[in-house]
Backbone as JSON, one array per atom type, in Angstrom:
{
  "sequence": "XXXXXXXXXXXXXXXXXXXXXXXXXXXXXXXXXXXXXXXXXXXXXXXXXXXXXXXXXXXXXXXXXXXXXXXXXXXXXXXXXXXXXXXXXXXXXXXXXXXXXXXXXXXXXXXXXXXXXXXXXXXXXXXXXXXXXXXXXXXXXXXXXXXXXXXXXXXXXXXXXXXXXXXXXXXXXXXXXXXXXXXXXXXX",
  "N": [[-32.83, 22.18, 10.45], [-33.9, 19.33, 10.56], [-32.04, 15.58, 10.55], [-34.49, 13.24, 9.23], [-35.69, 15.1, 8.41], [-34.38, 16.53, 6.32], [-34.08, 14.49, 4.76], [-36.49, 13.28, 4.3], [-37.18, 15.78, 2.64], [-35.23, 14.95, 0.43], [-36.15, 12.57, -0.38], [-38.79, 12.99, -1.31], [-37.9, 14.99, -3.51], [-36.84, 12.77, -5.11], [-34.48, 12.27, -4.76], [-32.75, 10.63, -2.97], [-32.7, 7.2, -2.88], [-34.72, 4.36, -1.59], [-33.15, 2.1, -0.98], [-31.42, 3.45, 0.49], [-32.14, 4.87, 2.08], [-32.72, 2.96, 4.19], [-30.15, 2.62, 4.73], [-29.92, 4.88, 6.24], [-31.4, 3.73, 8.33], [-30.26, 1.27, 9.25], [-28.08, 2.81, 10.07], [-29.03, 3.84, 12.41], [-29.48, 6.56, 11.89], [-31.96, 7.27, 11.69], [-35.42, 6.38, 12.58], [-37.54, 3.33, 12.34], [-40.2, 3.68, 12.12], [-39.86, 6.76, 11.24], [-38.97, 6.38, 8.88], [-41.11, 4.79, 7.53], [-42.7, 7.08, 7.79], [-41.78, 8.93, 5.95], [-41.39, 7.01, 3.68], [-43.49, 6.28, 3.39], [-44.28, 3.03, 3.97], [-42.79, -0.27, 5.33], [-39.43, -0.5, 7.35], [-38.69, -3.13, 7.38], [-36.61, -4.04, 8.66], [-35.33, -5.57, 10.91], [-33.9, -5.84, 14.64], [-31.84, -7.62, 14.14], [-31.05, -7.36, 11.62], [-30.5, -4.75, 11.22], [-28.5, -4.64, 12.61], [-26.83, -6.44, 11.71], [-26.06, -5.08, 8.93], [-24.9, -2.67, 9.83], [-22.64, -3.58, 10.98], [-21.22, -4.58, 8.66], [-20.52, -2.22, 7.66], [-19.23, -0.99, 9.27], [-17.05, -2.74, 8.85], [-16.28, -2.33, 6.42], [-15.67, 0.4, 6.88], [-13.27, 0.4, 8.26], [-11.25, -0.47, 6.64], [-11.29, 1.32, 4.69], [-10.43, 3.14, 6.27], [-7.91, 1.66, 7.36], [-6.63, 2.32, 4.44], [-6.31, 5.12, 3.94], [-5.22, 5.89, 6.36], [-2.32, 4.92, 5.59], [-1.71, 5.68, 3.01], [-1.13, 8.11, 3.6], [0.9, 7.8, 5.47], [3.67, 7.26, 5.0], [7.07, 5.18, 4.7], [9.71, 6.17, 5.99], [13.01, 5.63, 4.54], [16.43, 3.92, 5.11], [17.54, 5.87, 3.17], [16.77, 8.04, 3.62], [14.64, 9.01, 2.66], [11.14, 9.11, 2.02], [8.84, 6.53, 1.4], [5.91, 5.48, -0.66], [3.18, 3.16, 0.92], [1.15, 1.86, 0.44], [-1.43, -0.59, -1.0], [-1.73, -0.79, -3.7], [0.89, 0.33, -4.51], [2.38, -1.53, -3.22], [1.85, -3.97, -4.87], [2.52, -2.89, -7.34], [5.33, -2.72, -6.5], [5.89, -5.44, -6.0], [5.44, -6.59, -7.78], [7.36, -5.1, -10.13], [9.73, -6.52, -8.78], [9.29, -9.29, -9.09], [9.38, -9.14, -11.94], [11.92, -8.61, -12.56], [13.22, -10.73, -11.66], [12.14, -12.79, -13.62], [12.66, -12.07, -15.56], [15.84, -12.06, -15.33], [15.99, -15.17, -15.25], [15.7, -15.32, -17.88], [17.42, -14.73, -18.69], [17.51, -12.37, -19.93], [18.38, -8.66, -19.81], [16.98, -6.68, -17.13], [15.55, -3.52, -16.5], [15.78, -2.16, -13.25], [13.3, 0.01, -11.44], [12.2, 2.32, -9.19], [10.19, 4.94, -6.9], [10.49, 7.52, -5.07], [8.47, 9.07, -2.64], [6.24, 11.31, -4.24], [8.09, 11.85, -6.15], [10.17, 11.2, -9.25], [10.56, 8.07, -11.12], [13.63, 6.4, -10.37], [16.73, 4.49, -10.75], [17.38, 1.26, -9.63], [19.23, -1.16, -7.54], [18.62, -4.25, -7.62], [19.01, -5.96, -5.12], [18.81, -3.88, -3.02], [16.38, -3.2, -3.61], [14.66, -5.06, -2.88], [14.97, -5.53, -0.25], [14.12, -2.82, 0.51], [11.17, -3.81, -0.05], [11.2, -5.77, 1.58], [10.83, -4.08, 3.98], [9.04, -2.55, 3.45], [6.67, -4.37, 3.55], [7.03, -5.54, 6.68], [6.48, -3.21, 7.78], [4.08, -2.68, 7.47], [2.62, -5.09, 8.08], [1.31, -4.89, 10.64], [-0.36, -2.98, 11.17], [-2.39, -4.11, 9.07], [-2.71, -6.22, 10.75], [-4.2, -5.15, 12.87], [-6.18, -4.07, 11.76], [-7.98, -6.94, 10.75], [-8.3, -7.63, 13.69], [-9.71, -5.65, 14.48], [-11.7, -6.45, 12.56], [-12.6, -8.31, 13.47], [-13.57, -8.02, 16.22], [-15.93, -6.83, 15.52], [-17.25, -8.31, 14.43], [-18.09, -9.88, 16.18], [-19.54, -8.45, 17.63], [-22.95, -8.03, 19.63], [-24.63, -6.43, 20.4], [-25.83, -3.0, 19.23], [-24.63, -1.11, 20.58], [-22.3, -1.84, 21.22], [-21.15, -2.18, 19.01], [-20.74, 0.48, 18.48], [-18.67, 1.42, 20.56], [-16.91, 0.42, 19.28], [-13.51, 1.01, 18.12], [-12.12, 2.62, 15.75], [-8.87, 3.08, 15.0], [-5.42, 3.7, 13.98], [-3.33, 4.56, 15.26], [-1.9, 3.77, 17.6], [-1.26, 1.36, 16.54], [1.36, 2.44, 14.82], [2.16, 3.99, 16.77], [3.6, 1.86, 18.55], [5.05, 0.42, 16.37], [7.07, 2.39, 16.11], [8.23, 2.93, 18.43], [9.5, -0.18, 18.72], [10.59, -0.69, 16.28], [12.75, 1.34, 16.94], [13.6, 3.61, 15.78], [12.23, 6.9, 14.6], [11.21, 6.15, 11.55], [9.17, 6.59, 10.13], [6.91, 9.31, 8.08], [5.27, 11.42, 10.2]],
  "CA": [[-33.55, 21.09, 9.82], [-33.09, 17.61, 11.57], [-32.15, 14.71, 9.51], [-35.71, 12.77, 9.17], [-36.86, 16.44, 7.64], [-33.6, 16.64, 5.41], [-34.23, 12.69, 4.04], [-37.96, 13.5, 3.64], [-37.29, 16.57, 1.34], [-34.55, 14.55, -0.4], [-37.11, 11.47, -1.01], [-39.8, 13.91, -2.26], [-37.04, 14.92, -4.77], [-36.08, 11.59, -5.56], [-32.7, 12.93, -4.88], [-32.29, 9.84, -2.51], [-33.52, 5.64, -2.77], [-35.18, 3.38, -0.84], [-31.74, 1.47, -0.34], [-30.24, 4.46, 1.25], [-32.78, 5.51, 3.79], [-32.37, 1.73, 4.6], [-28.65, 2.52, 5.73], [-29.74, 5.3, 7.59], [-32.03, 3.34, 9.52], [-29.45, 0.43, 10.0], [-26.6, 3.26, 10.8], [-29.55, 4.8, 13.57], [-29.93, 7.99, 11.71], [-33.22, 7.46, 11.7], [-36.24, 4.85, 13.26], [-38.24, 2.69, 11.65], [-40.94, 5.15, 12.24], [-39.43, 7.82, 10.55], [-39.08, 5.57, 7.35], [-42.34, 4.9, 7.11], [-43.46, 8.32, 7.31], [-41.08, 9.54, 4.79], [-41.59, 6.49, 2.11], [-45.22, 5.25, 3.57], [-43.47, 1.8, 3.47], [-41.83, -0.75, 6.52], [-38.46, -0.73, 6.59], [-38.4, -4.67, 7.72], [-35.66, -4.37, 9.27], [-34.98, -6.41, 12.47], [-32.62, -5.25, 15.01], [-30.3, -8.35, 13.61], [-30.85, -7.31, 10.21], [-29.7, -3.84, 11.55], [-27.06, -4.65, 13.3], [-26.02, -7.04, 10.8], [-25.68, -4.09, 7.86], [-24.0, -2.03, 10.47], [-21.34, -4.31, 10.9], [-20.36, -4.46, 7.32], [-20.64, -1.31, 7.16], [-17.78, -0.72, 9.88], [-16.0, -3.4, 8.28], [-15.64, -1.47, 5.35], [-15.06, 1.66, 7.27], [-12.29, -0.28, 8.64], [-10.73, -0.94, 5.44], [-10.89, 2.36, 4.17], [-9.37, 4.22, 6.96], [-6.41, 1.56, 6.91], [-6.35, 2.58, 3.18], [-5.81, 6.17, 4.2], [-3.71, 6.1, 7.29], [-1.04, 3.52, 5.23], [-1.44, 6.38, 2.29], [-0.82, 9.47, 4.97], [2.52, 7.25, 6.61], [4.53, 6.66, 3.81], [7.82, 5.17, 5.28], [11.1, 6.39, 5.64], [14.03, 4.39, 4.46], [17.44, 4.03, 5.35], [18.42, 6.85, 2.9], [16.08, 9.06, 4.49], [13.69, 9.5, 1.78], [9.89, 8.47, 2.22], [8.16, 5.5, 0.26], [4.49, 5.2, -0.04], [2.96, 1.79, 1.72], [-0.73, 1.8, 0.23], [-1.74, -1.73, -1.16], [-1.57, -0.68, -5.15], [2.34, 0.66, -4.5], [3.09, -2.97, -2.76], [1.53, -5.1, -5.61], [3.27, -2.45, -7.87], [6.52, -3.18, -6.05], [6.34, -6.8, -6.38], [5.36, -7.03, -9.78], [8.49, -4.9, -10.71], [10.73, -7.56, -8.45], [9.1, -10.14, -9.97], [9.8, -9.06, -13.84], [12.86, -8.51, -12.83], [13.86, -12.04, -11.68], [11.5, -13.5, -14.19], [13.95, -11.28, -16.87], [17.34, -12.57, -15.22], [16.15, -16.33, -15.26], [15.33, -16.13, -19.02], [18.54, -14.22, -19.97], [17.26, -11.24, -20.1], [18.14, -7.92, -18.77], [15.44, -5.74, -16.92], [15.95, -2.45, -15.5], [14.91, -1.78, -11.84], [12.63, 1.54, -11.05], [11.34, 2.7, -8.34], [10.35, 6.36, -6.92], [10.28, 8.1, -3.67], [6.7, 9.62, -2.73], [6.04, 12.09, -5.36], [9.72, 11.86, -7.09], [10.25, 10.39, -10.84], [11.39, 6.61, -10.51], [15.23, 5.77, -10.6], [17.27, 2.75, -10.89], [17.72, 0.53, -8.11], [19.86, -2.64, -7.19], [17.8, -5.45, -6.97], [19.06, -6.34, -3.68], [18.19, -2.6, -2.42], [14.6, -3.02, -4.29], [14.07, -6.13, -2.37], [15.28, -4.71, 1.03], [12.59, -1.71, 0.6], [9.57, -3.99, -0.05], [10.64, -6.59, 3.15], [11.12, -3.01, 4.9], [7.42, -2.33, 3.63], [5.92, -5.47, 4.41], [7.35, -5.68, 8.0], [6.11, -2.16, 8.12], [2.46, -2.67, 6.74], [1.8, -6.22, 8.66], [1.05, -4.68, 11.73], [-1.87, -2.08, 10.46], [-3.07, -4.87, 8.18], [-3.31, -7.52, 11.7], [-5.05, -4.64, 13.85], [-7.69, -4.35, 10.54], [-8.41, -7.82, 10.49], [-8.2, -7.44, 14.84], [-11.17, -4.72, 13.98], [-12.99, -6.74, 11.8], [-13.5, -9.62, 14.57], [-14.28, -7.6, 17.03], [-16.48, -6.01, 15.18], [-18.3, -9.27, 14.04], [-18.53, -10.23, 17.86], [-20.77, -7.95, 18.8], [-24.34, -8.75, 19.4], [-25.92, -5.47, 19.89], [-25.41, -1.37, 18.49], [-23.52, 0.01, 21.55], [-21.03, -2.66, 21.32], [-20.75, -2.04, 17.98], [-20.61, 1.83, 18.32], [-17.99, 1.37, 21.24], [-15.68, 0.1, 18.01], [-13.19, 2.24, 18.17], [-11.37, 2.73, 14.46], [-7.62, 4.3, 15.19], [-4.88, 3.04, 13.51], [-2.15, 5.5, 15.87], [-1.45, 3.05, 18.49], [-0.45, 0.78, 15.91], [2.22, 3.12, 14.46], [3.41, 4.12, 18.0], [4.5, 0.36, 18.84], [6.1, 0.23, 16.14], [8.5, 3.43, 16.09], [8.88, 2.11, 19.9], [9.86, -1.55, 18.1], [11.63, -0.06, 15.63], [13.63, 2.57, 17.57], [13.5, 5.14, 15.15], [10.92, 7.49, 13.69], [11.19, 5.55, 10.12], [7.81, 7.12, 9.39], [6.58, 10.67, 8.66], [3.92, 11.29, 11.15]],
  "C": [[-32.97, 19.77, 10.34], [-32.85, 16.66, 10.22], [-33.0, 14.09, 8.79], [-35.91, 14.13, 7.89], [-35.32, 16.56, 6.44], [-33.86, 15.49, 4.43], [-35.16, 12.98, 3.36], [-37.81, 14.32, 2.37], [-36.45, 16.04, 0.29], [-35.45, 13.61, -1.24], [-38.7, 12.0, -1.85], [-39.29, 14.43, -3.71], [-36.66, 14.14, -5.43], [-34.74, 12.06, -5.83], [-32.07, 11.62, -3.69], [-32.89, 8.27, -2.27], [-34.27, 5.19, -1.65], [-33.92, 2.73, -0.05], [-31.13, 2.28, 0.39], [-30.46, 4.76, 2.45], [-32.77, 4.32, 4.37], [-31.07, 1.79, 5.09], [-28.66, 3.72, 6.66], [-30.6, 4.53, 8.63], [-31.28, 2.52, 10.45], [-28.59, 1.14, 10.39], [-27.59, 3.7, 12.18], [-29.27, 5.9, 13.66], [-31.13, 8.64, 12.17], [-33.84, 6.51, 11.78], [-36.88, 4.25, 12.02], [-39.99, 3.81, 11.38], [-40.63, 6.55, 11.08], [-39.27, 7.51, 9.21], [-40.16, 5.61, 6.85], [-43.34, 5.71, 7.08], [-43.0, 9.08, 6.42], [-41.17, 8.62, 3.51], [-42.75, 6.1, 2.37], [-45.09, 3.54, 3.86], [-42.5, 1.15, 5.58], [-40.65, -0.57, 6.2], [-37.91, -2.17, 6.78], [-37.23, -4.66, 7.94], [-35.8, -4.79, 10.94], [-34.12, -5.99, 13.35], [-31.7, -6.36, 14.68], [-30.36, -7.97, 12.76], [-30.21, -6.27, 10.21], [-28.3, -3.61, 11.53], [-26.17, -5.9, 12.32], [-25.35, -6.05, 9.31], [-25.05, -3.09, 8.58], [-23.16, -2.22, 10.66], [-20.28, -4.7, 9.59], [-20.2, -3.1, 6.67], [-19.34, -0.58, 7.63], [-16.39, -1.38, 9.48], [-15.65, -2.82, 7.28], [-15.22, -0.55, 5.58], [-13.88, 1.47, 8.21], [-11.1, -0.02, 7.69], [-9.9, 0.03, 5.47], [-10.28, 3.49, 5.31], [-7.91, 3.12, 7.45], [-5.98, 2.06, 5.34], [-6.06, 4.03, 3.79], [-5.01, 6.28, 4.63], [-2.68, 5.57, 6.43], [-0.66, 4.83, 4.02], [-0.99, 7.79, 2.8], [0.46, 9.06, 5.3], [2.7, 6.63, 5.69], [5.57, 6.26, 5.34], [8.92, 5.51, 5.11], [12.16, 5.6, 5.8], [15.2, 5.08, 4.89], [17.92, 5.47, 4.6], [17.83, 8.21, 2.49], [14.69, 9.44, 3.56], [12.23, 8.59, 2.07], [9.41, 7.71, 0.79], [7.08, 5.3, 0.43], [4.24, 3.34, 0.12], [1.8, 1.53, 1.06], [-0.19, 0.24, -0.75], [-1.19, -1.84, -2.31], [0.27, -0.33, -4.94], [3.25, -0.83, -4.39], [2.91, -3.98, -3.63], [2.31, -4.55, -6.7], [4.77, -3.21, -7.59], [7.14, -4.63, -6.43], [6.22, -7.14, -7.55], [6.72, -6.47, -10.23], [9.53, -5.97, -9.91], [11.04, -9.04, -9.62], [9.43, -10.63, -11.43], [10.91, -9.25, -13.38], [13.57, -10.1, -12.93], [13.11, -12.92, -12.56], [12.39, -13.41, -15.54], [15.33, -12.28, -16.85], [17.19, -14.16, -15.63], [15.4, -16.73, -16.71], [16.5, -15.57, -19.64], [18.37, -13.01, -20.32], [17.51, -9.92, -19.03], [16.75, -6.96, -17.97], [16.32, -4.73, -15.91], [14.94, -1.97, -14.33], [14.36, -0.14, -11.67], [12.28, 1.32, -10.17], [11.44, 4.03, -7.34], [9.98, 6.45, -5.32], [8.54, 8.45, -3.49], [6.74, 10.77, -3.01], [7.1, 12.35, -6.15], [9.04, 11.44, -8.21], [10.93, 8.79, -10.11], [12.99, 7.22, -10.81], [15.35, 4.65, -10.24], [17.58, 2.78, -10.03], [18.71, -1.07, -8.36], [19.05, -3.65, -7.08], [18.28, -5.91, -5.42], [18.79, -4.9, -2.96], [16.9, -2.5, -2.62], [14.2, -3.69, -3.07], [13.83, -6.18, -1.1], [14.23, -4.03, 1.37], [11.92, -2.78, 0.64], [9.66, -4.85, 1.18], [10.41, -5.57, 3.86], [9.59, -2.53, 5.04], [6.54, -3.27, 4.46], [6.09, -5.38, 5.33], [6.84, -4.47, 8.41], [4.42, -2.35, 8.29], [1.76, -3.56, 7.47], [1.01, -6.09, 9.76], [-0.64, -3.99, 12.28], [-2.77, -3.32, 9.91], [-3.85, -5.82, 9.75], [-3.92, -6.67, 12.52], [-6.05, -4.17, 12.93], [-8.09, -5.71, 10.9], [-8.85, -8.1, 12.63], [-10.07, -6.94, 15.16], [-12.54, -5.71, 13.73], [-13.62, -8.28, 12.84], [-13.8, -9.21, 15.76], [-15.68, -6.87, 16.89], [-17.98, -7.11, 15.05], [-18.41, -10.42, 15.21], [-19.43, -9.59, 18.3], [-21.9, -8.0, 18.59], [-25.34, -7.6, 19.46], [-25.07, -3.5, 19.47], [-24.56, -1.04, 19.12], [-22.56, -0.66, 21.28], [-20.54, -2.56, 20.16], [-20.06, -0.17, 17.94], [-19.39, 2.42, 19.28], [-16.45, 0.74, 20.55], [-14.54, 0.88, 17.49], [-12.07, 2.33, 16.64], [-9.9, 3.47, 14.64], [-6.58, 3.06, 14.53], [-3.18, 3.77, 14.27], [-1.34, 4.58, 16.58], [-0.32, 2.06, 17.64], [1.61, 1.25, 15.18], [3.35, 3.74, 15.21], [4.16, 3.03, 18.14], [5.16, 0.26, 17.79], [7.18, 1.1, 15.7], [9.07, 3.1, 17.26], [9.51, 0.78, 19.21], [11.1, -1.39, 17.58], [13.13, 0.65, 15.92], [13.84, 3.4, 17.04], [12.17, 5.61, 14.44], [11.49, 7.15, 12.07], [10.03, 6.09, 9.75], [7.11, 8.6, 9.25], [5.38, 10.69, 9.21], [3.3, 12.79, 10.53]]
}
C-alpha cells in the first residue's frame, strides 16, 4: 500500500486532519495532486509556503535530536562517574547552586545534592558542584553552537534539495571534542 493509498484510507476514517496531510505535502510525502484527490480540496500551498513549513520543521528536528544525543552522552567526570547534560538537568543544576549561595548570603545553611546518571543524589562541596556544571557547560556549548549552526543553514536554503541535503549528526561534534579534550570524558 503506498502512502497516498494509506492517507486516503486514514482520511476516510477521519483517523487523520486536514493539517496533517498538509505536512505531508510540505515534507513531499505526497503532491498537491494527491491532496486533492484524497480531501477533494487545494492544498494552497506554494513551493515557498512548502519549503517554508519544511524548514521549521527541520528546525525542530534539529532541536530534538540535540535533545537526545546530549541525553544518550551523559559526561564523565573526573571521578569517573557519568552526569547527565540534557537542558532540564542543567537548569536543575543551577537552580541547586543558586539556592545554595542565595542560602549562604542570608545566613543560612543549604545542603548540596546532586546524583550520578541513575544513582540517588549525595552531598557535594559547593566548589566540586560548581566545577561539574562549568565541566557541563563547556561540554554542552559545542552541540548547542552546531544546533544553532543547523538552524542557519537550514534557513538559507531556497529550495527542497538544499534543504534535504541538511545533514542532522551531532557525532562530529563529540569527536572534536574528546580530540580537544584529550580524553574520552564521555560514554559513547
Amino acid at each position: 500500500m503506498t502512502t497516498k493509498e494509506k492517507l486516503s484510507e486514514r482520511w476516510k476514517n477521519n483517523r487523520i486532519s486536514e493539517a496533517m496531510l498538509l505536512v505531508y505535502v510540505s515534507k513531499g510525502l505526497i503532491n498537491d495532486a494527491d491532496f486533492k484527490e484524497i480531501t477533494g480540496k487545494e492544498s494552497c500551498l506554494d513551493p515557498e509556503a512548502k519549503l517554508a513549513k519544511a524548514k521549521h520543521s527541520k528546525i525542530s528536528e534539529s532541536k530534538t535530536a540535540l535533545s537526545e544525543y546530549l541525553a544518550s552522552h551523559p559526561l564523565q567526570w573526573t571521578d569517573g562517574k557519568y552526569y547527565s547534560v540534557t537542558s532540564e538537568k542543567q537548569a536543575l543544576l543551577t537552580s541547586n547552586l543558586s539556592l545554595y549561595q542565595l542560602a549562604v548570603s542570608n545566613g543560612q545553611s543549604f545542603t548540596l545534592k546532586w546524583n550520578t546518571t541513575g544513582d540517588e543524589c549525595t552531598v557535594w562541596k559547593y566548589d566540586d558542584l560548581a566545577a561539574l556544571a562549568l565541566a557541563i557547560g563547556t561540554y554542552v556549548q559545542p552541540f548547542v553552537s552546531r544546533q544553532q549552526e543547523l538552524e542557519l543553514d537550514i534557513k538559507a536554503c531556497t529550495t527542497m534539495e538544499e534543504l534535504d541535503a541538511v545533514e542532522i549528526n551531532y557525532d562530529p561534534v563529540l569527536k572534536q571534542y574528546l580530540e580537544t579534550a584529550g580524553l574520552k570524558e564521555v560514554a559513547e
